[in-house]
Coordinates of C-alpha atoms in Angstrom, one line a residue:
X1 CA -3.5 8.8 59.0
X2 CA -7.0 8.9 60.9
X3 CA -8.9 10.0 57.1
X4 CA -7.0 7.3 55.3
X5 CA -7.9 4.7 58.3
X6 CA -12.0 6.2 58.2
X7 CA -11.2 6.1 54.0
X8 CA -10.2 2.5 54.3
X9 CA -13.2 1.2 56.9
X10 CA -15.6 2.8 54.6
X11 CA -14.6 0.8 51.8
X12 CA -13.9 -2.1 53.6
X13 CA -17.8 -1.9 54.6
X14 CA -19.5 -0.2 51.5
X15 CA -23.3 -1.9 51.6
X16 CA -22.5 -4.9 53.3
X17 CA -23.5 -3.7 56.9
X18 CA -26.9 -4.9 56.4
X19 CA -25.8 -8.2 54.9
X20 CA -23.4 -9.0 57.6
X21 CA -26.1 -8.0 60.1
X22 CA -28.8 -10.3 58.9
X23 CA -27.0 -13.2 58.0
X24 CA -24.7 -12.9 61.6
X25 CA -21.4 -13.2 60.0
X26 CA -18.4 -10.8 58.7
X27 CA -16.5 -13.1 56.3
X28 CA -13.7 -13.8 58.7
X29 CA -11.1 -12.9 55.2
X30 CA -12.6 -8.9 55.8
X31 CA -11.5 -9.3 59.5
X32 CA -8.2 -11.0 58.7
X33 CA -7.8 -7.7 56.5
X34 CA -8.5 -5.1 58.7
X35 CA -6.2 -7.1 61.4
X36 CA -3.3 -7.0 59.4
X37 CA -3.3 -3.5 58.4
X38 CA -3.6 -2.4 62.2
X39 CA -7.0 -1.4 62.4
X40 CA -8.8 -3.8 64.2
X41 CA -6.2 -2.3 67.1
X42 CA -5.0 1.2 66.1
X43 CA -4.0 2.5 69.5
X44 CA -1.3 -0.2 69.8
X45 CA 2.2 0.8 69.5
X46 CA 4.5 0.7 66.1
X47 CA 7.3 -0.9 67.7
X48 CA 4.4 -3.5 68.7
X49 CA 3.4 -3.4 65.0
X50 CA 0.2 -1.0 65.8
X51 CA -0.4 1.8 63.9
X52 CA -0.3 3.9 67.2
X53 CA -2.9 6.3 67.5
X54 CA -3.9 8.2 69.9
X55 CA -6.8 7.6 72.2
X56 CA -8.4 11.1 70.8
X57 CA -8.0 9.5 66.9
X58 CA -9.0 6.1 67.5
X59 CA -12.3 6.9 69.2
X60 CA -13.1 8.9 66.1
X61 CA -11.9 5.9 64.2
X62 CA -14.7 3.8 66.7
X63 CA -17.4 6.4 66.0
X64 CA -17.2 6.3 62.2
X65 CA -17.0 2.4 62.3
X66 CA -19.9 2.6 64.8
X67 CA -21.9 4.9 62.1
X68 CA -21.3 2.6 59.2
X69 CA -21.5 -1.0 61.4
X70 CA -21.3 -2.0 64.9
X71 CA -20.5 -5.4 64.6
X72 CA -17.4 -4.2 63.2
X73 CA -16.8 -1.7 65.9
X74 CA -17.5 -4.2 68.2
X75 CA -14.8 -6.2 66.8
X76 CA -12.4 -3.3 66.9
X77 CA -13.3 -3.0 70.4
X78 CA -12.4 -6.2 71.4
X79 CA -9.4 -6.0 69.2
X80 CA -8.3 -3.0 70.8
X81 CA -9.0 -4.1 74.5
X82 CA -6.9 -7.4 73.8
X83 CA -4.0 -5.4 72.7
X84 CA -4.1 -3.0 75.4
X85 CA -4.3 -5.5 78.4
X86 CA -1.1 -7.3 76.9
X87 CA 0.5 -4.0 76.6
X88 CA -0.4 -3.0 80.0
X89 CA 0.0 -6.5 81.7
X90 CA 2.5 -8.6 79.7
X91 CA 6.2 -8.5 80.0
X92 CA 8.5 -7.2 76.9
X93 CA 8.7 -10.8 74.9
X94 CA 5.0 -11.2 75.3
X95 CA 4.0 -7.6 74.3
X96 CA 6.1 -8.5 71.4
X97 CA 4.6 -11.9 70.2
X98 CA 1.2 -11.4 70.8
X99 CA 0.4 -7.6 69.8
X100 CA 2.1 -8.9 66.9
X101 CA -0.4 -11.2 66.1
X102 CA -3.0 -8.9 66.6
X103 CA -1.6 -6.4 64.2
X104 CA -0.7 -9.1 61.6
X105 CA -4.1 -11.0 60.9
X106 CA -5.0 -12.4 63.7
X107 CA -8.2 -12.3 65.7
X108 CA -9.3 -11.8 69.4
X109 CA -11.9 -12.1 71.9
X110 CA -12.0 -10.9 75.8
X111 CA -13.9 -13.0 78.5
X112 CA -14.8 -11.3 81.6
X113 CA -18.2 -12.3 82.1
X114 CA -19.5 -15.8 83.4
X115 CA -22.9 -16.7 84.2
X116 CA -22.9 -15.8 87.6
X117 CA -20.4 -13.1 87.2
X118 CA -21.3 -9.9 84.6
X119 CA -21.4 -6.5 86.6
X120 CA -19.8 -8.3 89.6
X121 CA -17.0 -9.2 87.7
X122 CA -15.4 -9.8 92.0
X123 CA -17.6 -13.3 91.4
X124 CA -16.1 -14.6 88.7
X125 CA -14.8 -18.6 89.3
X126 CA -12.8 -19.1 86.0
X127 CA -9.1 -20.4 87.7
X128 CA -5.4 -19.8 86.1
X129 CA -3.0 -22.1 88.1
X130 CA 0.3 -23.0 87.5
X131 CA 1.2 -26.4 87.0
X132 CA 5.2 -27.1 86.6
X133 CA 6.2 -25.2 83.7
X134 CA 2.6 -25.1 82.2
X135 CA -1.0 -23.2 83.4
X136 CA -4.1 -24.6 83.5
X137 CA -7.4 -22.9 82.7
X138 CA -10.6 -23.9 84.0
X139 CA -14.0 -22.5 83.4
X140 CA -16.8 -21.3 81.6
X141 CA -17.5 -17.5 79.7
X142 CA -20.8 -16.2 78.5
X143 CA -21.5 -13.8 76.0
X144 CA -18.2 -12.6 75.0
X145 CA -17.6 -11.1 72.2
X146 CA -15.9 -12.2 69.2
X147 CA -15.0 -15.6 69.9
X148 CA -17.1 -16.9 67.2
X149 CA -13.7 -16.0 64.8
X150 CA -11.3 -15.5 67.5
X151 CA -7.5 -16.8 67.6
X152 CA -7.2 -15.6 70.6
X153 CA -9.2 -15.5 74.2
X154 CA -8.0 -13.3 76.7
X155 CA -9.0 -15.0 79.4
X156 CA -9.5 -13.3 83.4
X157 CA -9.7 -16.0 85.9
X158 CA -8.6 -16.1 89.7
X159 CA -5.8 -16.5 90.2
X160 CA -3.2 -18.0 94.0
X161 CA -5.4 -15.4 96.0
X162 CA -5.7 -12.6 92.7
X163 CA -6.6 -12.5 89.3
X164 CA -4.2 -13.5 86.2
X165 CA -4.7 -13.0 82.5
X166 CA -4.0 -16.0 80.2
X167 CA -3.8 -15.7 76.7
X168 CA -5.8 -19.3 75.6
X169 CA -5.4 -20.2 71.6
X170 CA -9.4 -21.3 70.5
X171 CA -8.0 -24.1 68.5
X172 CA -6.4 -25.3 72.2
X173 CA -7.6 -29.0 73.6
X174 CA -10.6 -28.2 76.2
X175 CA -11.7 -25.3 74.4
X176 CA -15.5 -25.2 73.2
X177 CA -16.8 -22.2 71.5
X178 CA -20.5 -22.2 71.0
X179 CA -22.0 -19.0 69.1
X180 CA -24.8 -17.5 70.6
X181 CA -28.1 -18.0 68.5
X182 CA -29.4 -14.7 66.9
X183 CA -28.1 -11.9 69.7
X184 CA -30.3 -9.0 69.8
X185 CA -27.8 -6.5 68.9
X186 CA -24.2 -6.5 66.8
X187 CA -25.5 -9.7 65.6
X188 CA -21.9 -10.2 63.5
X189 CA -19.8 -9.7 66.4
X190 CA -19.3 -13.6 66.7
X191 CA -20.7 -13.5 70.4
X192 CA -20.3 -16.9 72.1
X193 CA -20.0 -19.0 75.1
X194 CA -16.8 -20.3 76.0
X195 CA -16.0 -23.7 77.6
X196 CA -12.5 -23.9 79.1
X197 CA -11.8 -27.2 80.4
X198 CA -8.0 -28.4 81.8
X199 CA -7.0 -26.2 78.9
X200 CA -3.1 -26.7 79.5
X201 CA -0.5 -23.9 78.2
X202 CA 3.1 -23.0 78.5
X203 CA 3.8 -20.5 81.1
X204 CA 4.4 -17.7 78.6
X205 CA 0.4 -17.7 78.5
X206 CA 0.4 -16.2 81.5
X207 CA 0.6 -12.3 81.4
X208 CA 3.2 -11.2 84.1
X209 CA 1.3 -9.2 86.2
X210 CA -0.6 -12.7 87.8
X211 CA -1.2 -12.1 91.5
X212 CA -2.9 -8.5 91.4
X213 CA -6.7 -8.1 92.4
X214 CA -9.2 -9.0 90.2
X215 CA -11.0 -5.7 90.4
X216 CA -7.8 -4.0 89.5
X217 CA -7.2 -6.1 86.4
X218 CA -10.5 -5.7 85.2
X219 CA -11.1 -2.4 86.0
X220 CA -7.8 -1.4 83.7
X221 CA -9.1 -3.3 80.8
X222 CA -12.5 -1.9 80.3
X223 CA -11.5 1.3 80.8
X224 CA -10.2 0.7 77.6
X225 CA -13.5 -0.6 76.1
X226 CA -15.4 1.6 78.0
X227 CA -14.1 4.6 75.6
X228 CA -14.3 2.5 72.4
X229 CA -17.9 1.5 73.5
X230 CA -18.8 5.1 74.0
X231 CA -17.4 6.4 70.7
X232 CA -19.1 3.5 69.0
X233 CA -22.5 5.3 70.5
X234 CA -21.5 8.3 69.1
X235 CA -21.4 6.6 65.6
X236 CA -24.4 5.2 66.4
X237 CA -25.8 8.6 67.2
X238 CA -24.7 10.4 64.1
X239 CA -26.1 7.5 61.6
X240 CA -29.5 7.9 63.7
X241 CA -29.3 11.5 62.9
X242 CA -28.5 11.9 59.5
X243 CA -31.0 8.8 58.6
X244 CA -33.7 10.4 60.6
X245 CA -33.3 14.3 59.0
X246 CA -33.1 13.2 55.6
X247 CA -36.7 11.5 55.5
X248 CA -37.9 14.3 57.7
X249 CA -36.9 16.9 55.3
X250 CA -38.0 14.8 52.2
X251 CA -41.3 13.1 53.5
X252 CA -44.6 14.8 53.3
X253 CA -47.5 14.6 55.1
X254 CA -50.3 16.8 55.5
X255 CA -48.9 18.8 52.8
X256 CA -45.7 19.8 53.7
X257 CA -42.3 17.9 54.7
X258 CA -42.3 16.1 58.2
X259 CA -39.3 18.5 59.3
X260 CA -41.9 21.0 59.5
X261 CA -44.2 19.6 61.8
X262 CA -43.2 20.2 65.1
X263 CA -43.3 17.2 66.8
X264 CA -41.5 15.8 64.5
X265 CA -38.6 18.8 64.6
X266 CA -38.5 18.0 68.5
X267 CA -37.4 14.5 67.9
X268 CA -34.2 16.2 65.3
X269 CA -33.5 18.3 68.2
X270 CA -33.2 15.6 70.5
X271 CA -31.0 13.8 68.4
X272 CA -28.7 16.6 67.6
X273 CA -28.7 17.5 71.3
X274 CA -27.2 13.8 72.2
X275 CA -25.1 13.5 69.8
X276 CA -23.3 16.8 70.5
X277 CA -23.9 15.9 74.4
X278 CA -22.1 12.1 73.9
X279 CA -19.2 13.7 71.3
X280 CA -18.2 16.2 74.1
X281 CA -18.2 13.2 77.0
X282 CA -16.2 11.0 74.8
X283 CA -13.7 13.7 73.5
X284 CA -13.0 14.8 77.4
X285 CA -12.4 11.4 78.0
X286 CA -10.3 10.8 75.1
X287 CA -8.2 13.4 76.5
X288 CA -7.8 12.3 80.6
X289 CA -6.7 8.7 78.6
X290 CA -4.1 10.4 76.4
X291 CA -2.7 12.6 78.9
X292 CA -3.0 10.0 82.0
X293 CA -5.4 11.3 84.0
X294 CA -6.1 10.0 87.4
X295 CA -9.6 10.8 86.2
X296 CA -9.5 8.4 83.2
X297 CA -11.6 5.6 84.9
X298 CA -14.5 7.8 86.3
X299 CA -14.5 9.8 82.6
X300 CA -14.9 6.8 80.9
X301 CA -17.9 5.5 82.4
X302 CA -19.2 8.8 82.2
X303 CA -18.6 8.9 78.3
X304 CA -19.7 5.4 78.3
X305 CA -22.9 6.1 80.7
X306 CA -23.8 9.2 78.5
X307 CA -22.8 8.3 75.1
X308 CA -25.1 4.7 75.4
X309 CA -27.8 6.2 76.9
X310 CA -28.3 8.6 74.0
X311 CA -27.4 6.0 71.6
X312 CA -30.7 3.7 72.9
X313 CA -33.0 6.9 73.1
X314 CA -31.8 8.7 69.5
X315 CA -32.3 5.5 68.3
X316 CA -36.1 5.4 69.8
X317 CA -36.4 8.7 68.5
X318 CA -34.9 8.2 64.9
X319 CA -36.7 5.1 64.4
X320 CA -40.4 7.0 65.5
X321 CA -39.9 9.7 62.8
X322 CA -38.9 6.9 60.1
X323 CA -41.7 4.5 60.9
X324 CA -42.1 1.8 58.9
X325 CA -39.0 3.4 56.4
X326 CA -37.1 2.3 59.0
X327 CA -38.0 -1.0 60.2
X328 CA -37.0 -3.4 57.9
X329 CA -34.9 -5.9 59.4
X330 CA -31.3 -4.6 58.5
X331 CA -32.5 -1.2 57.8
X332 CA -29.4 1.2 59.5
X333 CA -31.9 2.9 62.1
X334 CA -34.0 -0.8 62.7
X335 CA -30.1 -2.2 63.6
X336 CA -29.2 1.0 65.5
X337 CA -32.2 0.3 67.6
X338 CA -31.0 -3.4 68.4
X339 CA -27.3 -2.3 69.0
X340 CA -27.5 0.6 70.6
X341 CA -29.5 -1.4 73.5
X342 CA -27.4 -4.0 73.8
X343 CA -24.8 -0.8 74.5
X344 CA -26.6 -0.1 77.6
X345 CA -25.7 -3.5 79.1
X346 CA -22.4 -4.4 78.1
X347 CA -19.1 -3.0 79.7
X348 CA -20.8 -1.7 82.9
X349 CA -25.0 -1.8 82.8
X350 CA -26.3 1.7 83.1
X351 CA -27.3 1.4 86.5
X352 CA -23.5 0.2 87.3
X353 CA -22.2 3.0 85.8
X354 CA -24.7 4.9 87.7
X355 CA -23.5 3.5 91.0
X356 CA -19.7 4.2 90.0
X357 CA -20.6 7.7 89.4
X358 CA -22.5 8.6 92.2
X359 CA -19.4 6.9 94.3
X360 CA -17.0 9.0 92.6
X361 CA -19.4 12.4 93.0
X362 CA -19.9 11.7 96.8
X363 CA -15.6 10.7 97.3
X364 CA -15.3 14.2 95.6
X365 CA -17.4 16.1 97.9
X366 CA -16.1 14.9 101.1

């Protein structure tokens, strides 16, 4: 299933990554596409109308998306994370509708982030209350991803002392969705702000596991997009690297091929070096998720930590043997260089990743 998925995304993309990139828009028809086939969420179940991957096969599904386009992958990850916190949060019937839509041409977005709440997600002021037999939404989400096309916003919000998950239609009164104007990186994922304003729901809206801490909530859910993020480097990583040796072994200067200056070998080196380094992180990951590790969390931000890390650097690197071959606005290695940063910030900054590791290495020692 995995080569006829990778088969498919290829297609689906062809030469259009470039396209899409410049002019900030997938046509939302492509996305409609992939959504009803399953892949925008692969990982969900079949009896949910998923496809039902494993973690292992739909991070390589991530990475070659991630290769070819990481608007799309970024999609996919938001896809993805959506169906997974339903699954993990939402009773029976609502696992039932809403994965359903997901898998069936529907689109949707995730909003953790406010303006005064992105790594300290614990500060988020968004509120979920019930109201009779309705909720009531209330507040206001930067930068999230996909909401530009989105059906759907998964909403976290506080919550009668917790957190709660609401599942908010775009198209509801009270909500605004503003795109962001010409993001530095994934510039087709449809990032947005989102207004929620006494946006009124039936009670269904409301996942069942309202009540639990915030942290806990949240915590679950990236883990999910964590992995996909990671992976997504990882594509990033390989196009950097097959971009960057291919002019270096056909380029001459001084006489001979840049491969064979030295300098320029290093940089190849490098390159392969992360790559390999971010693959193994992500595959060890891939495998505390599928087999339900205690571990999953902490390997995740490790893959994540590692895998964008050497994303923005091979990137640096791929771009300084290209030069001015690569630059060109839309150029593969010029929008590797502009996503693969914006990878360092989202889902857990580098330096919170850093913290979260350096906790878990110091519980571990005693």
């Amino acid at each position: 299933m995995l080569d006829a998925l990778t088969a498919l995304v290829t297609d689906t993309v062809a030469d259009a990554a470039s396209e899409w990139d410049v002019s900030g828009e997938i046509p939302v028809g492509v996305l409609r596409g992939l959504s009803a086939k399953g892949v925008l969420c692969a990982e969900a179940k079949p009896e949910f109308g998923g496809l039902g991957l494993s973690g292992a096969d739909n991070g390589e599904l991530a990475a070659h998306t991630g290769a070819l386009c990481s608007s799309l992958r970024s999609v996919m990850t938001s896809q993805g994370m959506a169906a997974w916190t339903i699954q993990r949060f939402g009773d029976r019937a609502q696992r039932g509708e809403f994965i359903g839509r997901l898998t069936g041409g529907d689109l949707a977005a995730v909003a953790f982030s406010e303006p005064g709440a992105g790594s300290d997600l614990a500060a988020m002021t968004t509120t979920i209350r019930r109201e009779g037999d309705e909720i009531v939404v209330d507040g206001l989400k930067t930068w999230i991803t996909v909401a530009g096309y989105a059906d759907w916003i998964v909403v976290f919000g506080r919550h009668e002392g917790g957190g709660a998950v609401a599942l908010v239609p775009a198209s509801a009164p009270g909500v605004r969705v503003t795109r962001v104007a010409q993001p530095l990186g994934c510039r087709a994922a449809g990032h947005a702000t989102v207004v929620l304003d006494d946006v009124r729901l039936p009670e269904r809206h409301l996942l069942a596991v309202a009540g639990q801490p915030v942290l806990m909530l949240t915590t679950i859910a990236l883990t999910y997009g964590r992995l996909s993020v990671a992976w997504g480097c990882v594509g990033i990583l390989r196009a950097c690297l097959k971009a960057a040796a291919r002019h270096a072994a056909r380029r001459e200067q001084f006489g001979k091929p840049l491969l064979q200056h030295q300098l320029v070998a290093r940089h190849l080196a490098e390159l392969y070096a992360a790559e390999r380094t971010a693959t193994f992180a992500c595959e060890q990951a891939s495998r505390s998720w599928d087999g339900g590790s205690p571990e999953q969390v902490q390997a995740a931000v490790l893959a994540k930590h590692v895998a964008a890390g050497n994303a923005a650097r091979g990137a640096a690197s791929a771009l300084q043997v290209l030069a001015s071959a690569g630059a060109a606005d839309g150029h593969v290695v010029e929008r590797a260089f502009r996503d693969a940063k914006l990878m360092e910030v989202i889902e857990g900054s580098n330096e919170i990743c850093q913290l979260m590791l350096a906790e878990h290495a110091a519980s571990a020692a005693g």
